[in-house]
């Protein structure tokens, strides 16, 4: 494992055009999963992102990539989110698992092409492959169809009775949700969701996703694009299924290229209790396996703690219980507290420490990261007493590197997308609004300050 790929990313740029959003089943604030644009993040690896507002670790691995026409590529992502648990109010004795306990790639991991919860309701919730969830609200715009909903980042969701729901992106890509699945949850119940069956661009190129009818979760069986190229998923006979292999053809269509997965559900160690699935290793073509270790599930601690890569490098993560405040509600949340990287066997590990504010009684708070050479900070909006400003909770207002080399300040405006209120833990956050960047001011040592302002047609 080489040091040369280490990079630091603190989101304080135009990429922050999206915002924090409410999530189905989550508080919608500190137990969010996935990559939440608008939040400050810090990473020292390309596949890693630590959310400095929530303390969530996201790891994104693109296991399969097949370039496609007009950029419509076949991409299969394996994503890990450390927020395995819901945030727990102080009045609740035990935490509750929010991650899918029998995901085909293990607890905390997801591998799907998109799904929607409460598909035909007034506020359906779209789940993206990285675990991020967005509520779609009844649109305030009179020119949209009556069965149309809109998300806070201005995606259109169309769900007329008797038709498969569709999601429309600004670039013209359309997702169709045509597969009905029963999603097993940690409390023993199940939830009906609709899963993506087609992705299509404006030029008629498409990707079709087929699912295994024998599996109650109806996990992915094949992915095929309009050029006839196919990705095949080989799974165990358990129900729900566990992923065993992904196969694609090599460049001349003569042999299979095989990606192997070891997903177990049998304790004792290394399996989790309760029959929860656990990803133990991933073996790419022509390389040794990458292995994964976890907390053992005692005291509801299931997080990923150690990754040993194919090249011998080791990543280790530690977590703490941390109290966040939403208004006067105290929430017990699990956050990443430390990361250690050992690049080569026998070397001393490089260490990164993460600290987070409580946001109690303040309108903003600052999280910090201290690395082996320098650190960073990110300031975010907290819950505000004025309902007119609550839409911006979780948005980053500023960020800086500890060595003084750079800093960023961000201001925000909004556009009201619906008269339906955004409600979090029983508290109205006001009518649903889509956050928009108003200005970004960037300062770098040895360079002039650059301020970029944005205007929008209303």
PDB file of C-alpha atoms in Angstrom, residues 18-21 29 38-39 363-364 379-384 386-397 411-415 429-436:
ATOM      1  CA  UNK A  18     -27.479  19.864  -2.622  1.00  0.00           C
ATOM      2  CA  UNK A  19     -28.578  19.734   0.976  1.00  0.00           C
ATOM      3  CA  UNK A  20     -29.359  17.546   3.937  1.00  0.00           C
ATOM      4  CA  UNK A  21     -32.718  15.860   3.567  1.00  0.00           C
ATOM      5  CA  UNK A  29     -30.520  14.726  11.018  1.00  0.00           C
ATOM      6  CA  UNK A  38     -24.000  20.159   1.773  1.00  0.00           C
ATOM      7  CA  UNK A  39     -22.207  18.479   4.672  1.00  0.00           C
ATOM      8  CA  UNK A 363     -27.123  27.902  15.967  1.00  0.00           C
ATOM      9  CA  UNK A 364     -23.933  26.303  14.623  1.00  0.00           C
ATOM     10  CA  UNK A 379     -18.783  24.396  10.785  1.00  0.00           C
ATOM     11  CA  UNK A 380     -22.441  23.459  10.197  1.00  0.00           C
ATOM     12  CA  UNK A 381     -25.814  24.975  10.993  1.00  0.00           C
ATOM     13  CA  UNK A 382     -27.636  23.424  13.961  1.00  0.00           C
ATOM     14  CA  UNK A 383     -31.320  23.495  14.895  1.00  0.00           C
ATOM     15  CA  UNK A 384     -32.499  27.114  15.063  1.00  0.00           C
ATOM     16  CA  UNK A 386     -36.669  30.489  14.121  1.00  0.00           C
ATOM     17  CA  UNK A 387     -38.686  28.122  11.942  1.00  0.00           C
ATOM     18  CA  UNK A 388     -37.775  30.290   8.952  1.00  0.00           C
ATOM     19  CA  UNK A 389     -34.154  29.094   9.216  1.00  0.00           C
ATOM     20  CA  UNK A 390     -34.583  25.431  10.142  1.00  0.00           C
ATOM     21  CA  UNK A 391     -34.337  24.300   6.514  1.00  0.00           C
ATOM     22  CA  UNK A 392     -30.563  24.839   6.624  1.00  0.00           C
ATOM     23  CA  UNK A 393     -29.754  22.433   9.476  1.00  0.00           C
ATOM     24  CA  UNK A 394     -26.692  20.374   8.582  1.00  0.00           C
ATOM     25  CA  UNK A 395     -25.461  22.686   5.841  1.00  0.00           C
ATOM     26  CA  UNK A 396     -21.798  23.640   6.014  1.00  0.00           C
ATOM     27  CA  UNK A 397     -21.100  27.336   6.587  1.00  0.00           C
ATOM     28  CA  UNK A 411     -23.821  31.184   2.239  1.00  0.00           C
ATOM     29  CA  UNK A 412     -27.134  29.606   1.286  1.00  0.00           C
ATOM     30  CA  UNK A 413     -30.537  30.548  -0.031  1.00  0.00           C
ATOM     31  CA  UNK A 414     -33.561  28.336  -0.721  1.00  0.00           C
ATOM     32  CA  UNK A 415     -36.522  27.683  -2.963  1.00  0.00           C
ATOM     33  CA  UNK A 429     -39.028  22.506  10.093  1.00  0.00           C
ATOM     34  CA  UNK A 430     -41.280  24.683   7.949  1.00  0.00           C
ATOM     35  CA  UNK A 431     -42.495  24.062   4.408  1.00  0.00           C
ATOM     36  CA  UNK A 432     -40.129  21.837   2.418  1.00  0.00           C
ATOM     37  CA  UNK A 433     -37.407  23.905   0.781  1.00  0.00           C
ATOM     38  CA  UNK A 434     -34.602  23.110  -1.614  1.00  0.00           C
ATOM     39  CA  UNK A 435     -31.307  24.661  -0.427  1.00  0.00           C
ATOM     40  CA  UNK A 436     -29.190  26.483  -3.015  1.00  0.00           C
TER      41      UNK A 436
END
